[in-house]
mmCIF file with all atom_site columns, C-alpha atoms in Angstrom:
data_model
loop_
_atom_site.group_PDB
_atom_site.id
_atom_site.type_symbol
_atom_site.label_atom_id
_atom_site.label_alt_id
_atom_site.label_comp_id
_atom_site.label_asym_id
_atom_site.label_entity_id
_atom_site.label_seq_id
_atom_site.pdbx_PDB_ins_code
_atom_site.Cartn_x
_atom_site.Cartn_y
_atom_site.Cartn_z
_atom_site.occupancy
_atom_site.B_iso_or_equiv
_atom_site.pdbx_formal_charge
_atom_site.auth_seq_id
_atom_site.auth_comp_id
_atom_site.auth_asym_id
_atom_site.auth_atom_id
_atom_site.pdbx_PDB_model_num
ATOM 1   C CA . GLY A 1 1   ? -106.809 86.252  241.284 1.00 61.00 ? 1   GLY A CA 1
ATOM 2   C CA . LEU A 1 2   ? -103.918 84.633  239.520 1.00 57.00 ? 2   LEU A CA 1
ATOM 3   C CA . ALA A 1 3   ? -102.779 83.079  242.815 1.00 64.00 ? 3   ALA A CA 1
ATOM 4   C CA . PHE A 1 4   ? -105.753 80.878  242.357 1.00 62.00 ? 4   PHE A CA 1
ATOM 5   C CA . LEU A 1 5   ? -104.449 79.293  239.557 1.00 58.00 ? 5   LEU A CA 1
ATOM 6   C CA . ALA A 1 6   ? -101.834 77.296  242.010 1.00 67.00 ? 6   ALA A CA 1
ATOM 7   C CA . LEU A 1 7   ? -105.002 76.116  243.990 1.00 67.00 ? 7   LEU A CA 1
ATOM 8   C CA . LEU A 1 8   ? -106.446 74.228  240.628 1.00 66.00 ? 8   LEU A CA 1
ATOM 9   C CA . ASP A 1 9   ? -103.126 72.782  239.953 1.00 68.00 ? 9   ASP A CA 1
ATOM 10  C CA . ALA A 1 10  ? -103.092 75.195  236.710 1.00 66.00 ? 10  ALA A CA 1
ATOM 11  C CA . LYS A 1 11  ? -99.940  75.896  234.988 1.00 69.00 ? 11  LYS A CA 1
ATOM 12  C CA . ALA A 1 12  ? -99.863  79.346  233.044 1.00 63.00 ? 12  ALA A CA 1
ATOM 13  C CA . GLU A 1 13  ? -98.273  82.159  232.530 1.00 67.00 ? 13  GLU A CA 1
ATOM 14  C CA . ILE A 1 14  ? -100.341 85.399  232.894 1.00 64.00 ? 14  ILE A CA 1
ATOM 15  C CA . GLU A 1 15  ? -99.126  88.894  233.356 1.00 71.00 ? 15  GLU A CA 1
ATOM 16  C CA . PRO A 1 16  ? -100.706 90.981  236.178 1.00 70.00 ? 16  PRO A CA 1
ATOM 17  C CA . ARG A 1 17  ? -101.743 93.449  233.936 1.00 83.00 ? 17  ARG A CA 1
ATOM 18  C CA . PRO A 1 18  ? -105.224 94.467  231.979 1.00 86.00 ? 18  PRO A CA 1
ATOM 19  C CA . ARG A 1 19  ? -105.492 93.080  228.480 1.00 89.00 ? 19  ARG A CA 1
ATOM 20  C CA . ILE A 1 20  ? -107.176 95.539  225.901 1.00 92.00 ? 20  ILE A CA 1
ATOM 21  C CA . PHE A 1 21  ? -107.889 94.365  222.384 1.00 95.00 ? 21  PHE A CA 1
ATOM 22  C CA . LEU A 1 22  ? -108.201 97.550  219.990 1.00 96.00 ? 22  LEU A CA 1
ATOM 23  C CA . ARG A 1 23  ? -109.350 97.327  216.486 1.00 96.00 ? 23  ARG A CA 1
ATOM 24  C CA . ASP A 1 24  ? -107.292 98.588  213.566 1.00 97.00 ? 24  ASP A CA 1
ATOM 25  C CA . GLU A 1 25  ? -109.747 101.191 212.852 1.00 97.00 ? 25  GLU A CA 1
ATOM 26  C CA . GLU A 1 26  ? -109.415 102.299 216.567 1.00 97.00 ? 26  GLU A CA 1
ATOM 27  C CA . ARG A 1 27  ? -105.962 102.566 216.698 1.00 96.00 ? 27  ARG A CA 1
ATOM 28  C CA . LEU A 1 28  ? -105.743 104.597 213.050 1.00 97.00 ? 28  LEU A CA 1
ATOM 29  C CA . GLU A 1 29  ? -108.314 107.319 214.487 1.00 97.00 ? 29  GLU A CA 1
ATOM 30  C CA . ALA A 1 30  ? -106.557 107.365 217.574 1.00 97.00 ? 30  ALA A CA 1
ATOM 31  C CA . GLU A 1 31  ? -103.030 108.231 215.637 1.00 96.00 ? 31  GLU A CA 1
ATOM 32  C CA . GLY A 1 32  ? -105.205 110.915 213.418 1.00 95.00 ? 32  GLY A CA 1
ATOM 33  C CA . ARG A 1 33  ? -106.096 112.660 216.699 1.00 95.00 ? 33  ARG A CA 1
ATOM 34  C CA . TRP A 1 34  ? -102.355 112.802 217.691 1.00 95.00 ? 34  TRP A CA 1
ATOM 35  C CA . GLY A 1 35  ? -101.372 113.904 214.258 1.00 91.00 ? 35  GLY A CA 1
ATOM 36  C CA . GLU A 1 36  ? -98.202  113.646 212.531 1.00 88.00 ? 36  GLU A CA 1
ATOM 37  C CA . ARG A 1 37  ? -95.213  112.813 214.739 1.00 84.00 ? 37  ARG A CA 1
ATOM 38  C CA . LYS A 1 38  ? -92.880  115.492 214.938 1.00 80.00 ? 38  LYS A CA 1
ATOM 39  C CA . GLU A 1 39  ? -89.156  115.563 215.789 1.00 78.00 ? 39  GLU A CA 1
ATOM 40  C CA . LYS A 1 40  ? -87.846  115.719 219.717 1.00 76.00 ? 40  LYS A CA 1
ATOM 41  C CA . SER A 1 41  ? -91.599  115.878 220.566 1.00 83.00 ? 41  SER A CA 1
ATOM 42  C CA . LYS A 1 42  ? -93.072  113.394 222.842 1.00 88.00 ? 42  LYS A CA 1
ATOM 43  C CA . ARG A 1 43  ? -97.164  112.631 223.309 1.00 93.00 ? 43  ARG A CA 1
ATOM 44  C CA . ILE A 1 44  ? -98.270  113.291 226.931 1.00 94.00 ? 44  ILE A CA 1
ATOM 45  C CA . ILE A 1 45  ? -101.422 111.710 228.547 1.00 96.00 ? 45  ILE A CA 1
ATOM 46  C CA . LEU A 1 46  ? -102.807 113.993 231.537 1.00 97.00 ? 46  LEU A CA 1
ATOM 47  C CA . ALA A 1 47  ? -105.646 112.246 233.751 1.00 97.00 ? 47  ALA A CA 1
ATOM 48  C CA . PRO A 1 48  ? -106.480 114.456 236.428 1.00 97.00 ? 48  PRO A CA 1
ATOM 49  C CA . GLY A 1 49  ? -109.657 113.126 237.385 1.00 94.00 ? 49  GLY A CA 1
ATOM 50  C CA . GLY A 1 50  ? -110.525 110.268 240.041 1.00 88.00 ? 50  GLY A CA 1
ATOM 51  C CA . GLY A 1 51  ? -113.022 108.929 242.165 1.00 82.00 ? 51  GLY A CA 1
ATOM 52  C CA . PHE A 1 52  ? -112.731 110.505 245.249 1.00 85.00 ? 52  PHE A CA 1
ATOM 53  C CA . PRO A 1 53  ? -111.017 114.332 245.596 1.00 87.00 ? 53  PRO A CA 1
ATOM 54  C CA . GLU A 1 54  ? -109.021 112.928 248.713 1.00 89.00 ? 54  GLU A CA 1
ATOM 55  C CA . LYS A 1 55  ? -107.297 110.562 246.771 1.00 92.00 ? 55  LYS A CA 1
ATOM 56  C CA . CYS A 1 56  ? -106.782 112.789 244.026 1.00 94.00 ? 56  CYS A CA 1
ATOM 57  C CA . TRP A 1 57  ? -103.398 114.831 243.773 1.00 96.00 ? 57  TRP A CA 1
ATOM 58  C CA . GLY A 1 58  ? -105.612 118.375 242.952 1.00 95.00 ? 58  GLY A CA 1
ATOM 59  C CA . ASN A 1 59  ? -106.695 120.336 240.445 1.00 96.00 ? 59  ASN A CA 1
ATOM 60  C CA . LYS A 1 60  ? -104.674 122.972 241.272 1.00 96.00 ? 60  LYS A CA 1
ATOM 61  C CA . ARG A 1 61  ? -101.445 120.840 241.420 1.00 96.00 ? 61  ARG A CA 1
ATOM 62  C CA . PHE A 1 62  ? -102.067 119.402 237.614 1.00 97.00 ? 62  PHE A CA 1
ATOM 63  C CA . SER A 1 63  ? -102.465 122.814 236.538 1.00 96.00 ? 63  SER A CA 1
ATOM 64  C CA . GLU A 1 64  ? -99.648  123.864 237.616 1.00 96.00 ? 64  GLU A CA 1
ATOM 65  C CA . LEU A 1 65  ? -97.109  120.796 236.055 1.00 95.00 ? 65  LEU A CA 1
ATOM 66  C CA . THR A 1 66  ? -99.287  121.441 232.774 1.00 95.00 ? 66  THR A CA 1
ATOM 67  C CA . LYS A 1 67  ? -97.868  124.656 233.008 1.00 93.00 ? 67  LYS A CA 1
ATOM 68  C CA . LEU A 1 68  ? -94.125  123.657 233.736 1.00 92.00 ? 68  LEU A CA 1
ATOM 69  C CA . LEU A 1 69  ? -94.527  120.837 230.912 1.00 90.00 ? 69  LEU A CA 1
ATOM 70  C CA . LEU A 1 70  ? -95.434  123.185 228.443 1.00 90.00 ? 70  LEU A CA 1
ATOM 71  C CA . LYS A 1 71  ? -92.793  125.415 229.317 1.00 86.00 ? 71  LYS A CA 1
ATOM 72  C CA . GLN A 1 72  ? -89.991  123.043 229.401 1.00 71.00 ? 72  GLN A CA 1
ATOM 73  C CA . ASN A 1 73  ? -90.248  121.340 226.149 1.00 71.00 ? 73  ASN A CA 1
ATOM 74  C CA . ASN A 1 74  ? -92.349  121.021 222.664 1.00 81.00 ? 74  ASN A CA 1
ATOM 75  C CA . HIS A 1 75  ? -94.487  118.046 223.504 1.00 87.00 ? 75  HIS A CA 1
ATOM 76  C CA . GLN A 1 76  ? -97.945  117.663 222.738 1.00 91.00 ? 76  GLN A CA 1
ATOM 77  C CA . VAL A 1 77  ? -100.193 117.757 225.918 1.00 93.00 ? 77  VAL A CA 1
ATOM 78  C CA . TYR A 1 78  ? -103.622 115.839 225.814 1.00 96.00 ? 78  TYR A CA 1
ATOM 79  C CA . VAL A 1 79  ? -106.142 115.890 228.583 1.00 97.00 ? 79  VAL A CA 1
ATOM 80  C CA . ILE A 1 80  ? -108.459 112.736 228.855 1.00 97.00 ? 80  ILE A CA 1
ATOM 81  C CA . GLY A 1 81  ? -111.770 111.963 231.310 1.00 96.00 ? 81  GLY A CA 1
ATOM 82  C CA . SER A 1 82  ? -115.056 112.850 231.870 1.00 95.00 ? 82  SER A CA 1
ATOM 83  C CA . LYS A 1 83  ? -116.868 115.832 230.932 1.00 94.00 ? 83  LYS A CA 1
ATOM 84  C CA . GLU A 1 84  ? -116.516 116.558 234.907 1.00 94.00 ? 84  GLU A CA 1
ATOM 85  C CA . ASP A 1 85  ? -112.785 116.801 234.228 1.00 95.00 ? 85  ASP A CA 1
ATOM 86  C CA . ARG A 1 86  ? -112.750 119.319 231.678 1.00 94.00 ? 86  ARG A CA 1
ATOM 87  C CA . SER A 1 87  ? -112.511 122.043 234.485 1.00 94.00 ? 87  SER A CA 1
ATOM 88  C CA . ARG A 1 88  ? -109.808 120.402 236.229 1.00 95.00 ? 88  ARG A CA 1
ATOM 89  C CA . ILE A 1 89  ? -106.625 121.907 234.355 1.00 94.00 ? 89  ILE A CA 1
ATOM 90  C CA . HIS A 1 90  ? -106.753 125.631 234.098 1.00 89.00 ? 90  HIS A CA 1
ATOM 91  C CA . LEU A 1 91  ? -104.529 127.473 231.485 1.00 87.00 ? 91  LEU A CA 1
ATOM 92  C CA . THR A 1 92  ? -105.159 131.350 230.661 1.00 81.00 ? 92  THR A CA 1
ATOM 93  C CA . ASP A 1 93  ? -105.433 131.974 226.760 1.00 74.00 ? 93  ASP A CA 1
ATOM 94  C CA . ALA A 1 94  ? -101.890 132.568 226.607 1.00 73.00 ? 94  ALA A CA 1
ATOM 95  C CA . GLU A 1 95  ? -100.983 129.649 227.966 1.00 79.00 ? 95  GLU A CA 1
ATOM 96  C CA . ASN A 1 96  ? -103.157 127.418 226.274 1.00 77.00 ? 96  ASN A CA 1
ATOM 97  C CA . GLY A 1 97  ? -101.401 126.825 222.871 1.00 78.00 ? 97  GLY A CA 1
ATOM 98  C CA . SER A 1 98  ? -101.469 124.515 219.832 1.00 85.00 ? 98  SER A CA 1
ATOM 99  C CA . ARG A 1 99  ? -99.841  121.680 221.392 1.00 89.00 ? 99  ARG A CA 1
ATOM 100 C CA . PHE A 1 100 ? -102.147 121.973 224.541 1.00 93.00 ? 100 PHE A CA 1
ATOM 101 C CA . HIS A 1 101 ? -105.337 119.584 224.034 1.00 94.00 ? 101 HIS A CA 1
ATOM 102 C CA . ASN A 1 102 ? -108.659 119.175 226.513 1.00 95.00 ? 102 ASN A CA 1
ATOM 103 C CA . LEU A 1 103 ? -110.922 116.229 225.117 1.00 96.00 ? 103 LEU A CA 1
ATOM 104 C CA . CYS A 1 104 ? -112.324 115.407 228.233 1.00 96.00 ? 104 CYS A CA 1
ATOM 105 C CA . GLY A 1 105 ? -115.830 114.500 227.860 1.00 96.00 ? 105 GLY A CA 1
ATOM 106 C CA . THR A 1 106 ? -115.647 113.778 224.029 1.00 97.00 ? 106 THR A CA 1
ATOM 107 C CA . LEU A 1 107 ? -113.878 110.576 223.836 1.00 97.00 ? 107 LEU A CA 1
ATOM 108 C CA . SER A 1 108 ? -115.958 107.229 224.583 1.00 96.00 ? 108 SER A CA 1
ATOM 109 C CA . LEU A 1 109 ? -113.871 104.863 226.803 1.00 95.00 ? 109 LEU A CA 1
ATOM 110 C CA . ARG A 1 110 ? -112.306 102.806 224.058 1.00 97.00 ? 110 ARG A CA 1
ATOM 111 C CA . ASP A 1 111 ? -111.158 106.185 221.858 1.00 97.00 ? 111 ASP A CA 1
ATOM 112 C CA . SER A 1 112 ? -109.150 107.432 225.211 1.00 97.00 ? 112 SER A CA 1
ATOM 113 C CA . ALA A 1 113 ? -107.619 103.849 225.656 1.00 97.00 ? 113 ALA A CA 1
ATOM 114 C CA . ALA A 1 114 ? -106.346 103.978 222.012 1.00 98.00 ? 114 ALA A CA 1
ATOM 115 C CA . LEU A 1 115 ? -105.181 107.553 222.594 1.00 98.00 ? 115 LEU A CA 1
ATOM 116 C CA . VAL A 1 116 ? -103.059 106.001 225.547 1.00 98.00 ? 116 VAL A CA 1
ATOM 117 C CA . SER A 1 117 ? -101.592 103.298 223.852 1.00 97.00 ? 117 SER A CA 1
ATOM 118 C CA . MET A 1 118 ? -100.520 106.038 221.078 1.00 96.00 ? 118 MET A CA 1
ATOM 119 C CA . ALA A 1 119 ? -98.920  108.411 224.038 1.00 95.00 ? 119 ALA A CA 1
ATOM 120 C CA . ASP A 1 120 ? -95.005  108.066 224.985 1.00 92.00 ? 120 ASP A CA 1
ATOM 121 C CA . PHE A 1 121 ? -95.754  108.937 228.777 1.00 93.00 ? 121 PHE A CA 1
ATOM 122 C CA . VAL A 1 122 ? -99.017  109.351 231.032 1.00 95.00 ? 122 VAL A CA 1
ATOM 123 C CA . ILE A 1 123 ? -99.279  111.367 234.340 1.00 96.00 ? 123 ILE A CA 1
ATOM 124 C CA . THR A 1 124 ? -102.415 110.475 236.027 1.00 96.00 ? 124 THR A CA 1
ATOM 125 C CA . ASN A 1 125 ? -104.224 109.761 239.430 1.00 95.00 ? 125 ASN A CA 1
ATOM 126 C CA . THR A 1 126 ? -104.819 106.529 240.649 1.00 91.00 ? 126 THR A CA 1
ATOM 127 C CA . SER A 1 127 ? -107.669 105.938 238.610 1.00 91.00 ? 127 SER A CA 1
ATOM 128 C CA . LEU A 1 128 ? -108.461 104.215 235.578 1.00 92.00 ? 128 LEU A CA 1
ATOM 129 C CA . CYS A 1 129 ? -106.339 105.567 233.249 1.00 95.00 ? 129 CYS A CA 1
ATOM 130 C CA . MET A 1 130 ? -103.487 104.553 235.322 1.00 94.00 ? 130 MET A CA 1
ATOM 131 C CA . HIS A 1 131 ? -104.147 100.848 234.524 1.00 93.00 ? 131 HIS A CA 1
ATOM 132 C CA . LEU A 1 132 ? -105.029 101.681 230.312 1.00 96.00 ? 132 LEU A CA 1
ATOM 133 C CA . ALA A 1 133 ? -101.147 102.472 230.585 1.00 95.00 ? 133 ALA A CA 1
ATOM 134 C CA . GLY A 1 134 ? -100.396 99.451  231.952 1.00 94.00 ? 134 GLY A CA 1
ATOM 135 C CA . ALA A 1 135 ? -102.139 97.333  229.901 1.00 95.00 ? 135 ALA A CA 1
ATOM 136 C CA . PHE A 1 136 ? -100.171 99.318  226.836 1.00 96.00 ? 136 PHE A CA 1
ATOM 137 C CA . LYS A 1 137 ? -96.375  99.379  229.197 1.00 94.00 ? 137 LYS A CA 1
ATOM 138 C CA . ILE A 1 138 ? -96.877  103.045 228.824 1.00 94.00 ? 138 ILE A CA 1
ATOM 139 C CA . PRO A 1 139 ? -94.651  104.480 231.266 1.00 92.00 ? 139 PRO A CA 1
ATOM 140 C CA . THR A 1 140 ? -96.389  106.641 233.712 1.00 93.00 ? 140 THR A CA 1
ATOM 141 C CA . LEU A 1 141 ? -96.434  108.831 236.693 1.00 95.00 ? 141 LEU A CA 1
ATOM 142 C CA . THR A 1 142 ? -99.388  108.099 239.117 1.00 95.00 ? 142 THR A CA 1
ATOM 143 C CA . LEU A 1 143 ? -99.624  111.011 241.650 1.00 96.00 ? 143 LEU A CA 1
ATOM 144 C CA . LEU A 1 144 ? -101.404 110.143 244.917 1.00 95.00 ? 144 LEU A CA 1
ATOM 145 C CA . GLY A 1 145 ? -103.584 112.533 246.960 1.00 94.00 ? 145 GLY A CA 1
ATOM 146 C CA . GLU A 1 146 ? -103.684 113.098 250.862 1.00 93.00 ? 146 GLU A CA 1
ATOM 147 C CA . TRP A 1 147 ? -105.563 110.066 251.824 1.00 93.00 ? 147 TRP A CA 1
ATOM 148 C CA . TYR A 1 148 ? -102.714 107.557 250.900 1.00 90.00 ? 148 TYR A CA 1
ATOM 149 C CA . ASP A 1 149 ? -99.952  107.372 253.451 1.00 93.00 ? 149 ASP A CA 1
ATOM 150 C CA . SER A 1 150 ? -97.419  104.985 251.303 1.00 92.00 ? 150 SER A CA 1
ATOM 151 C CA . ALA A 1 151 ? -96.632  105.312 247.586 1.00 91.00 ? 151 ALA A CA 1
ATOM 152 C CA . LYS A 1 152 ? -94.654  101.848 247.890 1.00 90.00 ? 152 LYS A CA 1
ATOM 153 C CA . MET A 1 153 ? -97.110  99.878  249.417 1.00 90.00 ? 153 MET A CA 1
ATOM 154 C CA . HIS A 1 154 ? -99.678  101.275 246.297 1.00 86.00 ? 154 HIS A CA 1
ATOM 155 C CA . HIS A 1 155 ? -97.150  100.504 244.178 1.00 87.00 ? 155 HIS A CA 1
ATOM 156 C CA . GLN A 1 156 ? -97.056  96.514  245.278 1.00 85.00 ? 156 GLN A CA 1
ATOM 157 C CA . GLN A 1 157 ? -100.589 96.445  245.314 1.00 81.00 ? 157 GLN A CA 1
ATOM 158 C CA . TRP A 1 158 ? -101.448 98.208  241.828 1.00 85.00 ? 158 TRP A CA 1
ATOM 159 C CA . GLY A 1 159 ? -98.655  98.876  239.922 1.00 83.00 ? 159 GLY A CA 1
ATOM 160 C CA . TYR A 1 160 ? -96.722  98.050  236.729 1.00 87.00 ? 160 TYR A CA 1
ATOM 161 C CA . PRO A 1 161 ? -93.017  97.838  236.310 1.00 86.00 ? 161 PRO A CA 1
ATOM 162 C CA . GLU A 1 162 ? -93.259  100.838 233.753 1.00 88.00 ? 162 GLU A CA 1
ATOM 163 C CA . CYS A 1 163 ? -95.094  102.818 236.468 1.00 89.00 ? 163 CYS A CA 1
ATOM 164 C CA . LEU A 1 164 ? -93.806  105.397 238.908 1.00 91.00 ? 164 LEU A CA 1
ATOM 165 C CA . ILE A 1 165 ? -95.894  106.545 242.210 1.00 92.00 ? 165 ILE A CA 1
ATOM 166 C CA . LEU A 1 166 ? -95.241  109.367 243.790 1.00 92.00 ? 166 LEU A CA 1
ATOM 167 C CA . GLY A 1 167 ? -97.044  110.223 247.204 1.00 94.00 ? 167 GLY A CA 1
ATOM 168 C CA . LYS A 1 168 ? -96.309  110.470 250.699 1.00 93.00 ? 168 LYS A CA 1
ATOM 169 C CA . GLU A 1 169 ? -94.135  107.930 252.835 1.00 94.00 ? 169 GLU A CA 1
ATOM 170 C CA . CYS A 1 170 ? -95.023  108.254 256.137 1.00 91.00 ? 170 CYS A CA 1
ATOM 171 C CA . SER A 1 171 ? -92.883  105.573 257.518 1.00 89.00 ? 171 SER A CA 1
ATOM 172 C CA . GLU A 1 172 ? -89.736  107.550 256.045 1.00 91.00 ? 172 GLU A CA 1
ATOM 173 C CA . ARG A 1 173 ? -91.193  110.735 257.490 1.00 88.00 ? 173 ARG A CA 1
ATOM 174 C CA . ARG A 1 174 ? -92.469  112.110 254.257 1.00 87.00 ? 174 ARG A CA 1
ATOM 175 C CA . THR A 1 175 ? -95.715  113.199 255.227 1.00 93.00 ? 175 THR A CA 1
ATOM 176 C CA . LYS A 1 176 ? -96.801  115.698 252.278 1.00 93.00 ? 176 LYS A CA 1
ATOM 177 C CA . VAL A 1 177 ? -97.959  115.282 248.865 1.00 94.00 ? 177 VAL A CA 1
ATOM 178 C CA . ALA A 1 178 ? -95.756  115.977 245.952 1.00 95.00 ? 178 ALA A CA 1
ATOM 179 C CA . SER A 1 179 ? -95.485  119.468 244.686 1.00 96.00 ? 179 SER A CA 1
ATOM 180 C CA . PRO A 1 180 ? -95.760  120.122 240.837 1.00 97.00 ? 180 PRO A CA 1
ATOM 181 C CA . GLU A 1 181 ? -92.136  121.100 240.399 1.00 95.00 ? 181 GLU A CA 1
ATOM 182 C CA . GLU A 1 182 ? -91.028  117.870 242.504 1.00 95.00 ? 182 GLU A CA 1
ATOM 183 C CA . ALA A 1 183 ? -93.288  115.629 240.182 1.00 95.00 ? 183 ALA A CA 1
ATOM 184 C CA . LEU A 1 184 ? -91.299  117.175 236.634 1.00 92.00 ? 184 LEU A CA 1
ATOM 185 C CA . ARG A 1 185 ? -88.246  116.404 238.621 1.00 90.00 ? 185 ARG A CA 1
ATOM 186 C CA . VAL A 1 186 ? -88.946  112.900 239.099 1.00 88.00 ? 186 VAL A CA 1
ATOM 187 C CA . ILE A 1 187 ? -90.133  112.805 235.276 1.00 85.00 ? 187 ILE A CA 1
ATOM 188 C CA . GLU A 1 188 ? -86.817  114.462 234.271 1.00 82.00 ? 188 GLU A CA 1
ATOM 189 C CA . LYS A 1 189 ? -84.573  112.121 236.538 1.00 81.00 ? 189 LYS A CA 1
ATOM 190 C CA . TYR A 1 190 ? -87.072  109.390 235.441 1.00 74.00 ? 190 TYR A CA 1
ATOM 191 C CA . SER A 1 191 ? -86.274  109.404 231.786 1.00 63.00 ? 191 SER A CA 1
ATOM 192 C CA . PRO A 1 192 ? -83.392  112.221 231.360 1.00 54.00 ? 192 PRO A CA 1
ATOM 193 C CA . LEU A 1 193 ? -83.304  112.110 227.378 1.00 48.00 ? 193 LEU A CA 1
ATOM 194 C CA . PHE A 1 194 ? -87.418  112.454 227.843 1.00 53.00 ? 194 PHE A CA 1
ATOM 195 C CA . PHE A 1 195 ? -87.173  116.038 227.935 1.00 52.00 ? 195 PHE A CA 1
ATOM 196 C CA . HIS A 1 196 ? -85.485  118.810 226.291 1.00 47.00 ? 196 HIS A CA 1
ATOM 197 C CA . SER A 1 197 ? -85.257  122.184 225.792 1.00 41.00 ? 197 SER A CA 1
ATOM 198 C CA . LYS A 1 198 ? -86.878  124.384 223.202 1.00 40.00 ? 198 LYS A CA 1
ATOM 199 C CA . GLU A 1 199 ? -84.371  124.817 220.385 1.00 37.00 ? 199 GLU A CA 1
#
């Protein structure tokens, strides 16, 4: 769409990302949902929902990655999405501790945007949440499902500078989607200071 500006002889510097204007009260409410920031604890959003199952990374993989995240560090993990997404991440009662909160089906779209704006990191399918994170320049890992043949092409079309996209790269003979362990390794490599061992 921005390419049309040149056809109109318009000269404007517009960054190709969505813009969302939150009210102060929306930001305050999101901050209250996250609670007080704790030392060495980051705020992580998970968004396992998506339009088509074959485009999604998969409920089982998201569940396994969630377990790895909760074991590896002291960070808060919040899940957002529709009420249909609530059952996508499966944890046992023992695994479902005080740092894990499933808010699927309880937030409006603007509530979700505000919560993302206060996050430190977002992990998502290629979905609306990827663009919410892009609007607020939040570092993001987007995980592609079986349908996509090239993570590089997806990033060229839909990605943001602070976004990593992980998936198949068939031209380089990588024909399998990422495992939860691979996703965690990419996150750690992307931001080595982001994760730390429990004390």
